[in-house]
Coordinates of C-alpha atoms and ligand atoms in Angstrom, one line a residue:
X1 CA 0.0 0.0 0.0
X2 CA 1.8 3.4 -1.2
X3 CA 0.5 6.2 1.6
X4 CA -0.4 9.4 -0.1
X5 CA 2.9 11.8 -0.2
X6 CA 1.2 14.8 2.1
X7 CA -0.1 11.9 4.8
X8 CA 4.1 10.8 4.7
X9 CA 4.9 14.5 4.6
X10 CA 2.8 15.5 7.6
X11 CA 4.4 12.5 9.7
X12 CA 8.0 13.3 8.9
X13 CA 7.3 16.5 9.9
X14 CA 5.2 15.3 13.1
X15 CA 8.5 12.7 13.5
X16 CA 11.5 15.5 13.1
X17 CA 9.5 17.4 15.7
X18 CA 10.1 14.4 18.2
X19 CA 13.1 12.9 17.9
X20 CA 15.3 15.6 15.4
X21 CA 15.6 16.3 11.6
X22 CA 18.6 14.2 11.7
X23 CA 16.7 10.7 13.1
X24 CA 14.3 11.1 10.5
X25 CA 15.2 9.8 6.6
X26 CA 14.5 8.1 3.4
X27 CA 14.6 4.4 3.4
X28 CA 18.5 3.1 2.4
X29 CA 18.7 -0.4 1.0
X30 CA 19.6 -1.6 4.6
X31 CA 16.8 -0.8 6.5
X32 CA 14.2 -2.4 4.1
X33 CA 16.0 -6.2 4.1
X34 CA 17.5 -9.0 7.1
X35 CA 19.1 -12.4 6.6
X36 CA 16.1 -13.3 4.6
X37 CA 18.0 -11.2 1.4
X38 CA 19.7 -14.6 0.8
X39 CA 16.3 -15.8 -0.4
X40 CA 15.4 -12.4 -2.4
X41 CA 13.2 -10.8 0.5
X42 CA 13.4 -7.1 0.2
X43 CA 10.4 -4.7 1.5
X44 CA 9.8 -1.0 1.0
X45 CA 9.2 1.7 3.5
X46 CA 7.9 5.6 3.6
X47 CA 10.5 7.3 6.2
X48 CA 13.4 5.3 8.8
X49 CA 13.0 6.6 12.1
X50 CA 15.6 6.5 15.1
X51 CA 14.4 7.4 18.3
X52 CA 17.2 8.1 21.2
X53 CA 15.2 7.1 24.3
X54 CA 12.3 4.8 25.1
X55 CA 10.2 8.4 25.7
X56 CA 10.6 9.4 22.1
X57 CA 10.1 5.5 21.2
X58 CA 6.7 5.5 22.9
X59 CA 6.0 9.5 21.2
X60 CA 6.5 8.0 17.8
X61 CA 4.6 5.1 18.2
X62 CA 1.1 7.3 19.5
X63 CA 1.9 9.3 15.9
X64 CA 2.3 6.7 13.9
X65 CA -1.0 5.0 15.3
X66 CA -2.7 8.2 15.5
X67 CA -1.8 8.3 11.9
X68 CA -2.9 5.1 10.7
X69 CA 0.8 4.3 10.0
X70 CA 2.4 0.3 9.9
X71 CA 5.4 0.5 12.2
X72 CA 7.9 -2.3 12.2
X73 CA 10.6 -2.3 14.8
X74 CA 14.4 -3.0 13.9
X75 CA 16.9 -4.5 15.7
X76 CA 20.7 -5.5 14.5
X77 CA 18.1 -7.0 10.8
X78 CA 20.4 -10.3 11.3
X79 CA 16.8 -12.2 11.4
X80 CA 16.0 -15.3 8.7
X81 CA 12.6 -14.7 8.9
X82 CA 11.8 -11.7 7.4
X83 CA 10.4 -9.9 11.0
X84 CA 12.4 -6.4 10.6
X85 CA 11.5 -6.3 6.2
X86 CA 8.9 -3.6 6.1
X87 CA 6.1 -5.2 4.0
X88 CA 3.5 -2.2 3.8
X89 CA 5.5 0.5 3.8
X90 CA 4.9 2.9 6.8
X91 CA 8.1 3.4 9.7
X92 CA 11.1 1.3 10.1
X93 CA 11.7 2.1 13.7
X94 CA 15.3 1.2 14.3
X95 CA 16.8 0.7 18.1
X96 CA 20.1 1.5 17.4
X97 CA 20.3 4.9 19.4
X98 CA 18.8 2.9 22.4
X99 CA 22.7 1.7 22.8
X100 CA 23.3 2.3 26.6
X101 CA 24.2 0.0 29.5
X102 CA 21.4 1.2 32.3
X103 CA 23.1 -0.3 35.3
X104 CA 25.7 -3.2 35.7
X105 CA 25.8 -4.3 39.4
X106 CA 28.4 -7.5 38.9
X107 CA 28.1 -8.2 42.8
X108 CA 24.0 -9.4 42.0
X109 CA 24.6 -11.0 38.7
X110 CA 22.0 -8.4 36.7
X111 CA 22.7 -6.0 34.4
X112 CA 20.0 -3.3 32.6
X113 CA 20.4 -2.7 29.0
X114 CA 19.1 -0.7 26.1
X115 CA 17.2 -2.4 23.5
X116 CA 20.1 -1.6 20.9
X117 CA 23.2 -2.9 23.0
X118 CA 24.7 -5.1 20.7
X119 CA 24.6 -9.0 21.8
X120 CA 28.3 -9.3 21.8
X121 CA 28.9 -6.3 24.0
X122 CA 26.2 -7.5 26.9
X123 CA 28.4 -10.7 26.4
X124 CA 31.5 -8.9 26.8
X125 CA 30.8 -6.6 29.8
X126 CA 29.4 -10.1 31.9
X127 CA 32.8 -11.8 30.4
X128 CA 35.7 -9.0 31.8
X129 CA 33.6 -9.1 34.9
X130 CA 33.8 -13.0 35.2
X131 CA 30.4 -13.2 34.8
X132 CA 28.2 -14.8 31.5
X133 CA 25.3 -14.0 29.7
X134 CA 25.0 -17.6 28.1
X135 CA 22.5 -16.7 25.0
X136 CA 25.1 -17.0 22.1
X137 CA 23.0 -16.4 18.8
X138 CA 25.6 -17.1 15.8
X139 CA 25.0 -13.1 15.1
X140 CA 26.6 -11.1 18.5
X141 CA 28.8 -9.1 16.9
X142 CA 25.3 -7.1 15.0
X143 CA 21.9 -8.6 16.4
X144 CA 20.8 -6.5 19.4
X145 CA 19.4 -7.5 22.3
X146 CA 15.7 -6.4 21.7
X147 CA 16.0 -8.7 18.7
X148 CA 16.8 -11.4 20.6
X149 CA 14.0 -10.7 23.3
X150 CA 11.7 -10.4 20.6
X151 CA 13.0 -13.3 18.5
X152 CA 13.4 -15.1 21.7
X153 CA 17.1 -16.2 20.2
X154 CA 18.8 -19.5 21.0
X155 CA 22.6 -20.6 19.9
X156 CA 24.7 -23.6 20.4
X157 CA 24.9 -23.1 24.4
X158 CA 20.9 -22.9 25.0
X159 CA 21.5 -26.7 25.0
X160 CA 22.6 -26.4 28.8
X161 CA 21.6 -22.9 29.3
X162 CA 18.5 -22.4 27.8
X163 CA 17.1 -19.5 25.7
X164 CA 17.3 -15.8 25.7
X165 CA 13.6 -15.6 27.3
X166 CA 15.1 -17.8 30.6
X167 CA 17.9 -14.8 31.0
X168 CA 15.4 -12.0 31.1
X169 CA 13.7 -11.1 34.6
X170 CA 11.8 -7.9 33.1
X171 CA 11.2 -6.0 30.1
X172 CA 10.1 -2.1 29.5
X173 CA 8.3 -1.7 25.9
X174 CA 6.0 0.4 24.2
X175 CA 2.8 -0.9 23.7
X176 CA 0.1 0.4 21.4
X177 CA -0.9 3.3 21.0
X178 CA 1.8 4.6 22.4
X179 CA 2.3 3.7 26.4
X180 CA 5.3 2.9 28.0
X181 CA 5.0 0.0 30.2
X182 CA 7.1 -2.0 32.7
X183 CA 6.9 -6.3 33.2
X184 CA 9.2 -7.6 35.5
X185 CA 12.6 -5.7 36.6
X186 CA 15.5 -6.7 38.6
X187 CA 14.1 -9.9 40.6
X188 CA 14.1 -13.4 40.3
X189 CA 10.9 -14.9 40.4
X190 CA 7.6 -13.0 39.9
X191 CA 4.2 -14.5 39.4
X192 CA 1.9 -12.4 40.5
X193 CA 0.1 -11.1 37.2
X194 CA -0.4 -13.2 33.2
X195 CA 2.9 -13.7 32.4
X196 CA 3.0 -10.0 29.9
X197 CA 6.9 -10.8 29.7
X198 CA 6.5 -14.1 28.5
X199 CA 4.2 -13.0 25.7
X200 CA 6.6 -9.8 24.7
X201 CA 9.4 -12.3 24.5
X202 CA 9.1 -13.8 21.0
X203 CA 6.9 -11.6 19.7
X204 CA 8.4 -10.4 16.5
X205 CA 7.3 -6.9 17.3
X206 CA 3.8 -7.8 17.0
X207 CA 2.7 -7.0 20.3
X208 CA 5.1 -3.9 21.7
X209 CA 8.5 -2.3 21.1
X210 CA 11.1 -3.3 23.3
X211 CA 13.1 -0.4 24.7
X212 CA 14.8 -1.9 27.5
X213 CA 16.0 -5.0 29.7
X214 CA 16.6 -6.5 32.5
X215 CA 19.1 -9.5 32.4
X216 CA 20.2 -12.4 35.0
X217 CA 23.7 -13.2 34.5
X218 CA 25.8 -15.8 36.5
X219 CA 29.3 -16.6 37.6
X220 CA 31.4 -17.7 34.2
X221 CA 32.5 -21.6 34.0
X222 CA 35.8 -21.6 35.1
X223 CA 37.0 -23.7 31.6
X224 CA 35.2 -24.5 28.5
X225 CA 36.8 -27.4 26.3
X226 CA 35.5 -28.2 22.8
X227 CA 35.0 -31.7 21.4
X228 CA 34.8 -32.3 17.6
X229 CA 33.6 -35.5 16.4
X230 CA 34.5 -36.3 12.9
X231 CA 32.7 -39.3 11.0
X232 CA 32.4 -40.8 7.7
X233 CA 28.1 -40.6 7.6
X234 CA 25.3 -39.3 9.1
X235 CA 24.7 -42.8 10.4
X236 CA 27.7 -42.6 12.6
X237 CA 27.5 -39.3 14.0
X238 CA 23.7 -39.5 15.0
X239 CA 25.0 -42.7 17.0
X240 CA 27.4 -40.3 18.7
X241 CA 25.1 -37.6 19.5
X242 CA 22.9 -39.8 21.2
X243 CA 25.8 -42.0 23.0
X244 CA 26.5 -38.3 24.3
X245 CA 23.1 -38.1 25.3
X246 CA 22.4 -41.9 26.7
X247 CA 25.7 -41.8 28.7
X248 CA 23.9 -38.4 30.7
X249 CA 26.7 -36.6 29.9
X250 CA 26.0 -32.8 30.7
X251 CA 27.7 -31.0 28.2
X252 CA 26.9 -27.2 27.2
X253 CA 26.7 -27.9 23.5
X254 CA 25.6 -30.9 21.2
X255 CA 26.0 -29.4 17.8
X256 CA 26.0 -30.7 14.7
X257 CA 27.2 -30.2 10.6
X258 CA 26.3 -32.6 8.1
X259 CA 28.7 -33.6 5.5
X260 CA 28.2 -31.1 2.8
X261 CA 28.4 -28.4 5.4
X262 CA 31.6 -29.6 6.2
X263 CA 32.5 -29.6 2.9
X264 CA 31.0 -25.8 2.7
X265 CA 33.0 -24.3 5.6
X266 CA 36.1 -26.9 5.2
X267 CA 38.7 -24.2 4.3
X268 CA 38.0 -22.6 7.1
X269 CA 38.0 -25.6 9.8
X270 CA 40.9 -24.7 12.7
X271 CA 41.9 -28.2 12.7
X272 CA 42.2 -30.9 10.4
X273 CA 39.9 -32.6 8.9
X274 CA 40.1 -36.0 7.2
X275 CA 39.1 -37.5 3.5
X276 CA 35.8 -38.5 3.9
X277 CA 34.4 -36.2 6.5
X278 CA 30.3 -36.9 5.9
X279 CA 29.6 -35.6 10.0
X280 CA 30.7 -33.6 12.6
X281 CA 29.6 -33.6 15.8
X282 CA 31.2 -30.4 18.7
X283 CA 30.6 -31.0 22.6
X284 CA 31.6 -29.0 24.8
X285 CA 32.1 -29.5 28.5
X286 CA 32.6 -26.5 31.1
X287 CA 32.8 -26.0 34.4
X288 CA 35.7 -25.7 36.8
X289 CA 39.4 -26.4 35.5
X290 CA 38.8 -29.9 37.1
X291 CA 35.8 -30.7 36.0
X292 CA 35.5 -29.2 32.6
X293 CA 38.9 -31.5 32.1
X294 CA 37.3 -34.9 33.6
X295 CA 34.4 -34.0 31.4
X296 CA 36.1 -33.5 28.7
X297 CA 37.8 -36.6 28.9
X298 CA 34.6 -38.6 28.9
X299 CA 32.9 -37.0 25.8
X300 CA 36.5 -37.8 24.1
X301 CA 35.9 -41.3 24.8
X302 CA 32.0 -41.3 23.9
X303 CA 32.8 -39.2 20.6
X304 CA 35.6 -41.5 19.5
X305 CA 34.0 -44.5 19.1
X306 CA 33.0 -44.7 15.4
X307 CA 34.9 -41.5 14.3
X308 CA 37.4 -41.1 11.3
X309 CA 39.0 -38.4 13.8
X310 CA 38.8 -36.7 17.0
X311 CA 39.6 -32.3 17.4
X312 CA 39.6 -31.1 21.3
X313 CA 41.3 -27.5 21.0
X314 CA 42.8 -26.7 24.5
X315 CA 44.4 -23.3 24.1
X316 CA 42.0 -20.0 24.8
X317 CA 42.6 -19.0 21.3
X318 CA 42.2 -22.3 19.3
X319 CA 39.3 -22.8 20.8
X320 CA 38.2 -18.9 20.1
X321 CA 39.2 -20.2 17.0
X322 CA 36.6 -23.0 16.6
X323 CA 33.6 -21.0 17.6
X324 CA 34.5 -18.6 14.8
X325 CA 34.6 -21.1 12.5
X326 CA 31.3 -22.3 13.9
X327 CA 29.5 -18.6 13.5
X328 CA 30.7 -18.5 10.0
X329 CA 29.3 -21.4 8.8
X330 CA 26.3 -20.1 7.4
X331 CA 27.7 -17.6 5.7
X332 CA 30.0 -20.4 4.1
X333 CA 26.8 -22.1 3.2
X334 CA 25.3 -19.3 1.4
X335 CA 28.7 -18.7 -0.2
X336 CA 28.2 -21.7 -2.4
X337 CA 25.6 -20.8 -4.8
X338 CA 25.0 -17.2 -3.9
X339 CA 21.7 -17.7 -2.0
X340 CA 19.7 -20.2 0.3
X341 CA 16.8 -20.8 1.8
X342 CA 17.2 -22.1 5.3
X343 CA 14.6 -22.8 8.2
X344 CA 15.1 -23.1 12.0
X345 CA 12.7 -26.7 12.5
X346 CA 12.8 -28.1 15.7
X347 CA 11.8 -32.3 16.7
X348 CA 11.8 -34.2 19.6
X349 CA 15.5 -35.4 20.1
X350 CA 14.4 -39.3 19.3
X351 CA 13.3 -37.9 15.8
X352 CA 16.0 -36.4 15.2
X353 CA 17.6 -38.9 12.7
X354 CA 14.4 -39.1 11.0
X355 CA 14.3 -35.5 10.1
X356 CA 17.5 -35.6 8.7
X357 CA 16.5 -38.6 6.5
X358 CA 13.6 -36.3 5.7
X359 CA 15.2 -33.2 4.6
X360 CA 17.6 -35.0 2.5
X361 CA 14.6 -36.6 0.5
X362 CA 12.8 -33.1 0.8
X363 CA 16.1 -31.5 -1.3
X364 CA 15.9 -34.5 -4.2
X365 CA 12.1 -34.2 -4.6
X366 CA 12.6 -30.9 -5.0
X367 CA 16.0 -31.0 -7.3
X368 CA 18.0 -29.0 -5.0
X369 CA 21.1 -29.4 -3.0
X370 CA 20.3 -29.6 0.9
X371 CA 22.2 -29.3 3.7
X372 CA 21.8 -29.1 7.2
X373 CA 23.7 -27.9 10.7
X374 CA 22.8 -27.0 14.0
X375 CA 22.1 -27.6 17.2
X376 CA 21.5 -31.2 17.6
X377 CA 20.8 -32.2 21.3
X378 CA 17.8 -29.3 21.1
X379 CA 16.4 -31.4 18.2
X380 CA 17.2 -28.0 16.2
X381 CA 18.2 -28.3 12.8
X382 CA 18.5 -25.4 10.4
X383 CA 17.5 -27.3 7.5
X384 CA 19.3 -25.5 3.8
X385 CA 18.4 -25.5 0.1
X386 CA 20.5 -23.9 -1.9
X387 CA 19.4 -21.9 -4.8
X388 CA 20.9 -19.0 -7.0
X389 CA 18.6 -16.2 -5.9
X390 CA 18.2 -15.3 -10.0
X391 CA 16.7 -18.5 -10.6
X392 CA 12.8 -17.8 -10.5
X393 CA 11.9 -21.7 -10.7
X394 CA 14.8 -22.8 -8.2
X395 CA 13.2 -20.4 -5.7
X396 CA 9.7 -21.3 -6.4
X397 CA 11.1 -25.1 -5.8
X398 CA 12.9 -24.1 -2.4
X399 CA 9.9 -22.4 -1.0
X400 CA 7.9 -25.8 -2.1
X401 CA 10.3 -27.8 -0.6
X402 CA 10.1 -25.4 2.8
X403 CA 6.9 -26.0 3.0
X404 CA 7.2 -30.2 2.9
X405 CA 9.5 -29.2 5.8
X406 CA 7.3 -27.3 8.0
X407 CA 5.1 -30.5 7.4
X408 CA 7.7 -32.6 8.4
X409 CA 8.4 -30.8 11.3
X410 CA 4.8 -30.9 12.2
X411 CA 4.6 -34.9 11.8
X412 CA 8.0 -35.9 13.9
X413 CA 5.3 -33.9 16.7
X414 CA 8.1 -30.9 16.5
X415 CA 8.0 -27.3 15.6
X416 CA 8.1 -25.0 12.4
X417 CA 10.2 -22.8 14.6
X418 CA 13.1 -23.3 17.2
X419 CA 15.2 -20.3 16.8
X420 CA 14.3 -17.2 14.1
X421 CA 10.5 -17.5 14.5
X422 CA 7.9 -16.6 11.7
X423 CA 8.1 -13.5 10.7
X424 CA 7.0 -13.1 7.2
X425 CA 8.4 -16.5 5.9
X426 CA 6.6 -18.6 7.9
X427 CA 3.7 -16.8 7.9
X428 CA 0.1 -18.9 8.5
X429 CA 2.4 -22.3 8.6
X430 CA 1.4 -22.4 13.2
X431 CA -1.8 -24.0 11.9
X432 CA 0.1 -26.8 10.9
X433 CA 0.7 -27.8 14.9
X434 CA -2.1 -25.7 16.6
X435 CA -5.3 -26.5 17.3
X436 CA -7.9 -23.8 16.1
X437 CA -9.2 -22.8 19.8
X438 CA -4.9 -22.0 20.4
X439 CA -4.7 -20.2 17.2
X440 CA -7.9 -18.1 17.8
X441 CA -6.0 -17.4 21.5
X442 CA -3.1 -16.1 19.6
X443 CA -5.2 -13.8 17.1
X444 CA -7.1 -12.6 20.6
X445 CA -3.8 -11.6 22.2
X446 CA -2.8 -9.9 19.1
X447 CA -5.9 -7.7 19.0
X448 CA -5.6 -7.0 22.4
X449 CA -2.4 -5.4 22.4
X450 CA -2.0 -4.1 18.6
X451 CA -6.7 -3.6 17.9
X452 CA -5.3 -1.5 14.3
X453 CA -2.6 -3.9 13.5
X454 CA -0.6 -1.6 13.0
X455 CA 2.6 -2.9 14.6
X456 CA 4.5 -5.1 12.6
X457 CA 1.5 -6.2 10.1
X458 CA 1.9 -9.3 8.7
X459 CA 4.3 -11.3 10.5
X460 CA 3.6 -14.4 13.3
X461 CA 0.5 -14.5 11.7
X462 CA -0.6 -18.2 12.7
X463 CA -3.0 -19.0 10.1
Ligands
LIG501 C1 25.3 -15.8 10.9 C2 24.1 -15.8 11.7 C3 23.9 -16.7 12.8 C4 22.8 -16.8 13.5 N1 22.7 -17.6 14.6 C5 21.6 -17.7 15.3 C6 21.5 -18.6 16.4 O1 22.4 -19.3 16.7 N2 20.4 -18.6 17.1 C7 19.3 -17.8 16.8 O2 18.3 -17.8 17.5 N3 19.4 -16.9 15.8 C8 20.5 -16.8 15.0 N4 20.5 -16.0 14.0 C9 19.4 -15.1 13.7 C10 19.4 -13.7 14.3 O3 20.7 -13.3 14.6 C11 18.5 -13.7 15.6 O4 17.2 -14.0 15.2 C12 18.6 -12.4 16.3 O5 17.9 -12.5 17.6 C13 17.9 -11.2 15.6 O6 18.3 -10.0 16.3 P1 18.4 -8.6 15.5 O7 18.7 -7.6 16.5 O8 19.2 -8.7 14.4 O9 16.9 -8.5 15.1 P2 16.2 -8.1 13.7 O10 16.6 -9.0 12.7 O11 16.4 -6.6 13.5 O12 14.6 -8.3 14.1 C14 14.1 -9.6 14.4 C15 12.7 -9.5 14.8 O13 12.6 -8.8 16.1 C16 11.9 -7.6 16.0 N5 12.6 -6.6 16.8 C17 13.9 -6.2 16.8 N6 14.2 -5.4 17.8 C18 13.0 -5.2 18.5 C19 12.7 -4.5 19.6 N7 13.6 -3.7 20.3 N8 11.4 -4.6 20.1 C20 10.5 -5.4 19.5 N9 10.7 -6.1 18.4 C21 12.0 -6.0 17.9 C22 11.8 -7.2 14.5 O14 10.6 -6.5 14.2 C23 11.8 -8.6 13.9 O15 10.5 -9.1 13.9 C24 21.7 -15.9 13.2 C25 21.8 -15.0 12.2 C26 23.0 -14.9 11.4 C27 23.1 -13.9 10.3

């Protein structure tokens, strides 16, 4: 929908008034695309806007509404589902001013950030204070942390540690039309009220603007040792993955790269790798020096039974090293044919094997090269079909074949969504696993919070 030039004019003017001439502009190519560009997604937008505290957040969102305007909040745009790509024009409202650390109080493990602190910096500040903030989404050095409140992020150590959502004790958003609101805050446990955090985390910004947070932290492991598995098949390395499991060994991690990953990202592998690498598996254990090492020691033995190889890095930077490698990898994946398409499916653990078996026939039904990675003992695969992003047919064939995946997803009794949520791409696929009484719940908590749809139109829609 284009919005008559005087209605834009008269909110740009409204908008300077708030926040400065200088926060307002013209879309640039960045603010109108994420992650999902690797699959063609581009959107279009009337004005960029970047508010510098929550107040002027919650000022442009009561204009916007007033003016019937779609607003879609912006974090770090490191998403693969399309949530920050502006679909109907209107406002990109970008975080990034919202940048500041609020209070770090090391001594009680909490910190209060900005919605636009970048991931890796919350990370950093715990860190040099030998503390952790263990959500580690593959994109720290450029998501933020309101995106991964509202994407309600994972990474290889939610395995052990859990999601963003279980390191957040409180969260102050802007809610339509335009209020500024407080769930939560600097304690533990609170259950007094509908769980209103709960719902703002994962929301996509469908349901409020997240301005600012309220994080748990906790004392750092002492030592964490990387294991990498290396086998010949899929076969193999699933036996691994669940010997790691069976033998109740409580690592951090259990991730996983199939064989033509491995063969994507190979030049880059800190280590090296044999002829024949079809699987790797990477375990790591953490704890104190002591522990962490007897742990260690254990997986070692677990992993190398079956394997062409064994990799356990024990120098800071090596294993620095390895999780570099590991954050690259889909960007080496995209790398081979210029473009992918790559969702975030989740299955109960004992499926697991199955749903590998299942993408791979989902990729030759379709005629396309699949591959898949991720975090394994989560029963989170990021399941990949290449394409060249010219090639009309090859992408109507990958979003065919992405659709036989959310169905596959949906029959292992898992998830169309462990990680990057629905945002556009996945839009209406929930009614594959919902029942229609929970997706008419979720359409009721939408119109409760957002009655003009006006925040982020047209992404999580369930149905
Ligand atoms: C190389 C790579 C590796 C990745 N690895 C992982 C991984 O391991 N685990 C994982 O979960 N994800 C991963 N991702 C995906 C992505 O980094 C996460 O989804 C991340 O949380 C998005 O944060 P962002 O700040 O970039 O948000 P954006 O992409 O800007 O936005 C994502 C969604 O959140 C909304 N949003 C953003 N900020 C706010 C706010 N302040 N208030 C309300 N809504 C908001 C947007 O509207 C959109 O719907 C990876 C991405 C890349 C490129």
């Amino acid at each position: 929908m284009t919005r008559a030039a005087h209605a834009v004019e008269r909110l740009a003017k409204r908008l300077c008034e708030l926040v400065g001439e200088s926060h307002v502009f013209l879309p640039t190519a960045f603010y109108l695309a994420d992650e999902t560009e690797t699959r063609g997604l581009r959107g279009q937008a009337d004005l960029v806007v970047t508010p510098g505290e929550a107040g002027e957040v919650a000022a442009v969102v009561a204009a916007c509404y007033r003016s019937g305007t779609p607003i879609v909040p912006r974090g770090g745009g490191t998403g693969f589902a399309g949530g920050a790509v502006p679909l109907d024009g209107g406002v990109v409202l970008s975080l990034e001013r919202l940048n500041r650390v609020l209070s770090f109080e090391p001594a009680l493990w909490r910190m209060r950030v900005e919605a636009g602190v970048r991931t890796s910096d919350v990370r950093r500040l715990a860190r040099e204070n030998g503390l952790l903030f263990p959500p580690d989404p593959g994109a720290a050095e450029s998501s933020q942390i309101g995106g991964n409140i509202a994407t309600n992020a994972g990474g290889p150590h939610a395995f052990k540690y859990g999601v963003t959502g279980a390191w957040v004790t409180g969260i102050e958003a802007v809610v339509p039309p335009g209020d500024l609101v407080s769930v939560g805050g600097p304690v533990r446990k609170d259950v007094a009220g509908y769980d209103l955090k709960s719902l703002l985390i994962g929301s996509e910004g469908t349901l409020g603007i997240i301005t600012s947070a309220w994080l748990r932290l906790m004392p750092a492991p002492e030592v964490a040792l990387p294991v990498v598995g290396v086998y010949a098949d899929a076969g193999a390395g699933v036996g691994a993955i669940e010997a790691v499991l069976g033998n109740g060994l409580p690592v951090a991690t259990l991730e996983y790269l199939d064989g033509r990953v491995m063969t994507a990202a190979r030049a880059g592998f800190p280590g090296s790798l044999p002829e024949g690498t079809g699987f790797a598996v990477i375990a790591e254990a953490d704890g104190s020096a002591s522990e962490a090492s007897s742990l260690a020691g254990e997986v070692q033995q677990v992993l190398q039974d079956g394997a062409l190889t064994v990799h356990a890095p024990a120098a800071t930077p090596e294993i620095a090293r390895l999780w570099r490698w590991r954050d690259g990898v889909s960007h080496a994946v995209t790398a081979q044919r210029g473009g992918k398409v790559s969702e975030d499916v989740v299955v109960p653990v004992d499926r697991f094997r199955e749903a590998l078996q299942g993408i791979e026939a989902i990729g030759s039904r379709n005629e396309l090269e699949s591959c898949s990675w991720g975090h394994a003992g989560d029963g989170n695969l990021h399941a990949t079909f290449l394409i060249d992003r010219s090639n009309e047919a090859a992408l109507a064939r990958a979003a065919s074949a992405a659709n036989e995946l959310f169905a596959l997803a949906a029959s292992l009794g898992g998830s169309i969504s462990g990680e990057h949520g629905v945002g556009v791409v996945k839009r209406g696929q929930l009614a594959r696993q919902w029942p229609t009484r929970a997706l008419e719940l979720h359409e009721g908590i939408k119109r409760v919070f957002d009655p003009e749809n006006l925040l982020n139109p047209g992404k999580k829609v369930p149905r």
